[in-house]
Amino acid sequence: MAIDTLLKDTKDRMHKSEEAFSRTLGRIRAGVANASLLDGITVEYYGVPTDLRQLATVTIPEARMLQISPYDKSSLNDIDRALQQSDLGIPPTNDGTVIRLIIPALTQERRKELTKTVGKDLEDAKIAIRNIRRDAIDERKKLKRIKKSLKMMFVHTKVIFKI
């Protein structure tokens, strides 16, 4: 592996780590409606686990409300069930045509909990970046050792054959 390839691979891995951290932050319920809260929720649709966003339109009519309008009205109960079983902690309101999720206002206790959660997620992201950097440094050292041993082998061969 050449140094250029190593650098490119390291940058790609770090960028993926950064994106994963951004997605994690987007899923945090901070008292404001955000469609990314529904990322990762799958609905059992005709026996096939399907992503919620493929089955419905998600809109934000108010600052603290998500409205889910299914493309197929027969999937409304399946979507409702999936939201109830998810780890959102927000009870869905089903009126027969759309599902509404009303995000509660933050309490002081919830704010402290969010601070701890974000801090933990941030520390996990930092550790991931450190591990990627450490792996790149180890790989670079390994490449240098290989290059040095090849150079020594070439010099030794040159001496033996007196080229």
Short mmCIF file of N, CA and C in Angstrom, two decimals, residues 2-115:
data_model
loop_
_atom_site.label_atom_id
_atom_site.label_comp_id
_atom_site.label_asym_id
_atom_site.label_seq_id
_atom_site.Cartn_x
_atom_site.Cartn_y
_atom_site.Cartn_z
N ALA A 2 0.70 2.11 -0.93
CA ALA A 2 1.50 3.32 -1.05
C ALA A 2 1.01 4.36 -0.04
N ILE A 3 1.85 5.33 0.22
CA ILE A 3 1.51 6.38 1.18
C ILE A 3 0.27 7.15 0.72
N ASP A 4 0.18 7.42 -0.59
CA ASP A 4 -0.99 8.15 -1.11
C ASP A 4 -2.27 7.38 -0.87
N THR A 5 -2.22 6.08 -1.09
CA THR A 5 -3.39 5.23 -0.87
C THR A 5 -3.74 5.20 0.62
N LEU A 6 -2.72 5.12 1.45
CA LEU A 6 -2.93 5.11 2.90
C LEU A 6 -3.59 6.40 3.36
N LEU A 7 -3.12 7.54 2.85
CA LEU A 7 -3.72 8.82 3.21
C LEU A 7 -5.17 8.92 2.75
N LYS A 8 -5.43 8.49 1.53
CA LYS A 8 -6.80 8.54 1.00
C LYS A 8 -7.73 7.66 1.82
N ASP A 9 -7.27 6.45 2.14
CA ASP A 9 -8.08 5.53 2.93
C ASP A 9 -8.35 6.10 4.33
N THR A 10 -7.34 6.71 4.93
CA THR A 10 -7.50 7.30 6.25
C THR A 10 -8.49 8.46 6.23
N LYS A 11 -8.39 9.31 5.22
CA LYS A 11 -9.33 10.43 5.10
C LYS A 11 -10.76 9.92 4.91
N ASP A 12 -10.92 8.89 4.08
CA ASP A 12 -12.25 8.32 3.85
C ASP A 12 -12.84 7.77 5.15
N ARG A 13 -12.04 7.03 5.89
CA ARG A 13 -12.52 6.45 7.15
C ARG A 13 -12.87 7.54 8.16
N MET A 14 -12.06 8.59 8.23
CA MET A 14 -12.35 9.69 9.15
C MET A 14 -13.63 10.42 8.74
N HIS A 15 -13.82 10.60 7.44
CA HIS A 15 -15.03 11.26 6.94
C HIS A 15 -16.27 10.43 7.28
N LYS A 16 -16.18 9.11 7.15
CA LYS A 16 -17.30 8.24 7.50
C LYS A 16 -17.60 8.32 8.99
N SER A 17 -16.57 8.42 9.81
CA SER A 17 -16.77 8.57 11.26
C SER A 17 -17.49 9.87 11.57
N GLU A 18 -17.08 10.92 10.89
CA GLU A 18 -17.71 12.23 11.08
C GLU A 18 -19.19 12.18 10.67
N GLU A 19 -19.47 11.54 9.56
CA GLU A 19 -20.87 11.42 9.10
C GLU A 19 -21.70 10.61 10.08
N ALA A 20 -21.12 9.55 10.62
CA ALA A 20 -21.85 8.73 11.60
C ALA A 20 -22.18 9.55 12.84
N PHE A 21 -21.24 10.37 13.28
CA PHE A 21 -21.48 11.23 14.44
C PHE A 21 -22.58 12.25 14.13
N SER A 22 -22.57 12.79 12.93
CA SER A 22 -23.62 13.74 12.53
C SER A 22 -24.99 13.09 12.52
N ARG A 23 -25.06 11.84 12.02
CA ARG A 23 -26.34 11.12 12.03
C ARG A 23 -26.80 10.86 13.46
N THR A 24 -25.86 10.53 14.34
CA THR A 24 -26.20 10.29 15.75
C THR A 24 -26.76 11.55 16.38
N LEU A 25 -26.15 12.69 16.10
CA LEU A 25 -26.65 13.95 16.65
C LEU A 25 -28.03 14.29 16.09
N GLY A 26 -28.27 13.95 14.83
CA GLY A 26 -29.56 14.22 14.21
C GLY A 26 -30.70 13.43 14.81
N ARG A 27 -30.39 12.29 15.41
CA ARG A 27 -31.43 11.44 15.99
C ARG A 27 -31.80 11.86 17.42
N ILE A 28 -31.08 12.79 17.97
CA ILE A 28 -31.36 13.20 19.35
C ILE A 28 -32.62 14.05 19.38
N ARG A 29 -33.50 13.68 20.27
CA ARG A 29 -34.77 14.39 20.40
C ARG A 29 -34.55 15.59 21.33
N ALA A 30 -34.44 16.77 20.77
CA ALA A 30 -34.07 17.96 21.53
C ALA A 30 -35.23 18.94 21.69
N GLY A 31 -36.47 18.49 21.61
CA GLY A 31 -37.61 19.37 21.81
C GLY A 31 -38.08 20.07 20.56
N VAL A 32 -37.42 19.81 19.43
CA VAL A 32 -37.80 20.42 18.16
C VAL A 32 -38.00 19.29 17.16
N ALA A 33 -39.01 19.42 16.32
CA ALA A 33 -39.29 18.39 15.33
C ALA A 33 -38.17 18.32 14.31
N ASN A 34 -37.74 17.11 14.04
CA ASN A 34 -36.68 16.87 13.07
C ASN A 34 -36.98 15.54 12.40
N ALA A 35 -37.08 15.54 11.09
CA ALA A 35 -37.45 14.32 10.36
C ALA A 35 -36.43 13.20 10.55
N SER A 36 -35.20 13.53 10.89
CA SER A 36 -34.19 12.49 11.08
C SER A 36 -34.44 11.67 12.35
N LEU A 37 -35.39 12.09 13.18
CA LEU A 37 -35.77 11.27 14.33
C LEU A 37 -36.31 9.91 13.88
N LEU A 38 -36.86 9.88 12.68
CA LEU A 38 -37.49 8.67 12.17
C LEU A 38 -36.54 7.79 11.37
N ASP A 39 -35.28 8.21 11.24
CA ASP A 39 -34.29 7.39 10.53
C ASP A 39 -34.11 6.07 11.26
N GLY A 40 -34.05 5.02 10.52
CA GLY A 40 -33.80 3.72 11.11
C GLY A 40 -35.06 3.00 11.57
N ILE A 41 -36.22 3.61 11.44
CA ILE A 41 -37.47 2.95 11.83
C ILE A 41 -37.97 2.16 10.63
N THR A 42 -38.14 0.86 10.85
CA THR A 42 -38.62 0.00 9.77
C THR A 42 -40.03 -0.46 10.09
N VAL A 43 -40.82 -0.60 9.05
CA VAL A 43 -42.22 -1.00 9.16
C VAL A 43 -42.38 -2.33 8.46
N GLU A 44 -43.10 -3.25 9.11
CA GLU A 44 -43.41 -4.53 8.50
C GLU A 44 -44.53 -4.29 7.49
N TYR A 45 -44.20 -4.25 6.21
CA TYR A 45 -45.15 -3.92 5.15
C TYR A 45 -45.28 -5.12 4.22
N TYR A 46 -46.41 -5.78 4.26
CA TYR A 46 -46.65 -7.01 3.52
C TYR A 46 -45.57 -8.05 3.77
N GLY A 47 -45.18 -8.17 5.04
CA GLY A 47 -44.21 -9.17 5.45
C GLY A 47 -42.76 -8.81 5.19
N VAL A 48 -42.50 -7.62 4.67
CA VAL A 48 -41.13 -7.20 4.35
C VAL A 48 -40.78 -5.98 5.20
N PRO A 49 -39.67 -6.03 5.95
CA PRO A 49 -39.26 -4.84 6.70
C PRO A 49 -38.86 -3.72 5.72
N THR A 50 -39.57 -2.60 5.80
CA THR A 50 -39.36 -1.49 4.87
C THR A 50 -39.11 -0.22 5.66
N ASP A 51 -38.20 0.61 5.16
CA ASP A 51 -37.90 1.88 5.80
C ASP A 51 -39.15 2.77 5.77
N LEU A 52 -39.40 3.46 6.87
CA LEU A 52 -40.59 4.31 7.00
C LEU A 52 -40.65 5.37 5.90
N ARG A 53 -39.52 5.93 5.53
CA ARG A 53 -39.49 6.99 4.53
C ARG A 53 -39.87 6.51 3.12
N GLN A 54 -39.83 5.20 2.90
CA GLN A 54 -40.26 4.66 1.62
C GLN A 54 -41.77 4.47 1.57
N LEU A 55 -42.41 4.50 2.74
CA LEU A 55 -43.85 4.26 2.81
C LEU A 55 -44.67 5.52 3.03
N ALA A 56 -44.03 6.61 3.43
CA ALA A 56 -44.80 7.78 3.80
C ALA A 56 -44.00 9.06 3.60
N THR A 57 -44.75 10.17 3.55
CA THR A 57 -44.16 11.49 3.49
C THR A 57 -44.10 12.03 4.92
N VAL A 58 -42.95 12.56 5.31
CA VAL A 58 -42.80 13.14 6.64
C VAL A 58 -42.71 14.65 6.48
N THR A 59 -43.63 15.36 7.14
CA THR A 59 -43.63 16.82 7.10
C THR A 59 -43.58 17.36 8.51
N ILE A 60 -43.24 18.64 8.61
CA ILE A 60 -43.17 19.32 9.91
C ILE A 60 -44.10 20.53 9.84
N PRO A 61 -45.39 20.35 10.18
CA PRO A 61 -46.33 21.46 10.09
C PRO A 61 -46.13 22.51 11.19
N GLU A 62 -45.61 22.10 12.33
CA GLU A 62 -45.33 23.02 13.43
C GLU A 62 -43.94 22.71 13.98
N ALA A 63 -43.45 23.58 14.82
CA ALA A 63 -42.08 23.43 15.32
C ALA A 63 -41.89 22.16 16.14
N ARG A 64 -42.94 21.70 16.81
CA ARG A 64 -42.79 20.52 17.66
C ARG A 64 -43.68 19.36 17.21
N MET A 65 -43.99 19.29 15.92
CA MET A 65 -44.86 18.22 15.43
C MET A 65 -44.34 17.64 14.12
N LEU A 66 -44.34 16.31 14.05
CA LEU A 66 -44.05 15.60 12.82
C LEU A 66 -45.34 15.00 12.32
N GLN A 67 -45.59 15.10 11.03
CA GLN A 67 -46.79 14.52 10.44
C GLN A 67 -46.36 13.50 9.40
N ILE A 68 -46.88 12.29 9.54
CA ILE A 68 -46.53 11.19 8.65
C ILE A 68 -47.76 10.84 7.83
N SER A 69 -47.67 11.02 6.52
CA SER A 69 -48.78 10.72 5.60
C SER A 69 -48.38 9.54 4.72
N PRO A 70 -48.96 8.37 4.97
CA PRO A 70 -48.58 7.20 4.17
C PRO A 70 -49.10 7.30 2.73
N TYR A 71 -48.32 6.75 1.81
CA TYR A 71 -48.74 6.72 0.41
C TYR A 71 -49.90 5.76 0.24
N ASP A 72 -49.84 4.65 0.98
CA ASP A 72 -50.89 3.64 0.94
C ASP A 72 -51.60 3.68 2.29
N LYS A 73 -52.86 4.08 2.30
CA LYS A 73 -53.61 4.24 3.56
C LYS A 73 -53.74 2.93 4.33
N SER A 74 -53.63 1.79 3.64
CA SER A 74 -53.73 0.51 4.34
C SER A 74 -52.51 0.24 5.22
N SER A 75 -51.42 0.97 5.01
CA SER A 75 -50.22 0.77 5.82
C SER A 75 -50.21 1.65 7.08
N LEU A 76 -51.25 2.42 7.29
CA LEU A 76 -51.31 3.35 8.42
C LEU A 76 -51.15 2.63 9.76
N ASN A 77 -51.87 1.52 9.93
CA ASN A 77 -51.78 0.79 11.20
C ASN A 77 -50.41 0.15 11.39
N ASP A 78 -49.81 -0.31 10.30
CA ASP A 78 -48.46 -0.89 10.39
C ASP A 78 -47.44 0.17 10.81
N ILE A 79 -47.57 1.36 10.25
CA ILE A 79 -46.66 2.45 10.61
C ILE A 79 -46.88 2.84 12.07
N ASP A 80 -48.13 2.92 12.48
CA ASP A 80 -48.46 3.26 13.87
C ASP A 80 -47.84 2.25 14.82
N ARG A 81 -47.97 0.97 14.51
CA ARG A 81 -47.41 -0.09 15.35
C ARG A 81 -45.88 0.02 15.42
N ALA A 82 -45.25 0.28 14.30
CA ALA A 82 -43.79 0.40 14.27
C ALA A 82 -43.32 1.58 15.12
N LEU A 83 -44.05 2.69 15.07
CA LEU A 83 -43.68 3.86 15.87
C LEU A 83 -43.85 3.59 17.36
N GLN A 84 -44.89 2.84 17.72
CA GLN A 84 -45.12 2.51 19.13
C GLN A 84 -44.03 1.58 19.65
N GLN A 85 -43.55 0.68 18.80
CA GLN A 85 -42.52 -0.27 19.21
C GLN A 85 -41.11 0.30 19.14
N SER A 86 -40.95 1.47 18.52
CA SER A 86 -39.62 2.07 18.39
C SER A 86 -39.18 2.65 19.73
N ASP A 87 -37.92 3.07 19.76
CA ASP A 87 -37.37 3.65 20.98
C ASP A 87 -37.47 5.17 21.01
N LEU A 88 -38.41 5.73 20.25
CA LEU A 88 -38.58 7.19 20.21
C LEU A 88 -39.05 7.75 21.55
N GLY A 89 -39.97 7.05 22.19
CA GLY A 89 -40.52 7.54 23.43
C GLY A 89 -41.59 8.59 23.22
N ILE A 90 -42.11 8.68 22.00
CA ILE A 90 -43.17 9.64 21.68
C ILE A 90 -44.38 8.83 21.21
N PRO A 91 -45.51 8.96 21.88
CA PRO A 91 -46.67 8.20 21.43
C PRO A 91 -47.28 8.81 20.17
N PRO A 92 -47.51 7.98 19.14
CA PRO A 92 -48.10 8.50 17.89
C PRO A 92 -49.61 8.72 18.06
N THR A 93 -50.12 9.73 17.36
CA THR A 93 -51.55 10.01 17.33
C THR A 93 -52.04 9.71 15.92
N ASN A 94 -52.94 8.72 15.83
CA ASN A 94 -53.45 8.26 14.54
C ASN A 94 -54.88 8.75 14.38
N ASP A 95 -55.16 9.56 13.35
CA ASP A 95 -56.52 10.05 13.13
C ASP A 95 -57.22 9.36 11.96
N GLY A 96 -56.61 8.29 11.44
CA GLY A 96 -57.22 7.55 10.35
C GLY A 96 -56.67 7.90 8.98
N THR A 97 -56.06 9.07 8.83
CA THR A 97 -55.46 9.45 7.54
C THR A 97 -53.98 9.78 7.67
N VAL A 98 -53.60 10.38 8.79
CA VAL A 98 -52.20 10.73 9.04
C VAL A 98 -51.85 10.36 10.48
N ILE A 99 -50.56 10.28 10.73
CA ILE A 99 -50.06 10.04 12.09
C ILE A 99 -49.28 11.27 12.50
N ARG A 100 -49.53 11.73 13.70
CA ARG A 100 -48.82 12.91 14.21
C ARG A 100 -47.99 12.49 15.42
N LEU A 101 -46.79 13.02 15.45
CA LEU A 101 -45.91 12.84 16.61
C LEU A 101 -45.68 14.22 17.20
N ILE A 102 -46.15 14.42 18.42
CA ILE A 102 -45.97 15.71 19.08
C ILE A 102 -44.79 15.57 20.04
N ILE A 103 -43.75 16.33 19.76
CA ILE A 103 -42.53 16.25 20.55
C ILE A 103 -42.69 17.10 21.79
N PRO A 104 -42.53 16.49 22.97
CA PRO A 104 -42.71 17.25 24.21
C PRO A 104 -41.57 18.26 24.42
N ALA A 105 -41.89 19.32 25.15
CA ALA A 105 -40.86 20.32 25.49
C ALA A 105 -39.84 19.68 26.43
N LEU A 106 -38.63 20.21 26.38
CA LEU A 106 -37.56 19.66 27.22
C LEU A 106 -37.71 20.12 28.67
N THR A 107 -37.49 19.19 29.56
CA THR A 107 -37.43 19.53 30.98
C THR A 107 -35.96 19.69 31.36
N GLN A 108 -35.73 20.24 32.53
CA GLN A 108 -34.35 20.41 32.99
C GLN A 108 -33.65 19.06 33.11
N GLU A 109 -34.37 18.06 33.59
CA GLU A 109 -33.81 16.72 33.72
C GLU A 109 -33.42 16.14 32.36
N ARG A 110 -34.30 16.33 31.38
CA ARG A 110 -34.04 15.83 30.03
C ARG A 110 -32.85 16.55 29.40
N ARG A 111 -32.72 17.84 29.67
CA ARG A 111 -31.57 18.59 29.14
C ARG A 111 -30.25 18.03 29.69
N LYS A 112 -30.24 17.73 30.98
CA LYS A 112 -29.03 17.17 31.58
C LYS A 112 -28.72 15.80 30.99
N GLU A 113 -29.78 15.01 30.77
CA GLU A 113 -29.62 13.70 30.17
C GLU A 113 -29.07 13.82 28.74
N LEU A 114 -29.59 14.78 27.98
CA LEU A 114 -29.10 15.01 26.61
C LEU A 114 -27.64 15.43 26.61
N THR A 115 -27.26 16.27 27.56
CA THR A 115 -25.87 16.71 27.66
C THR A 115 -24.95 15.52 27.88
#
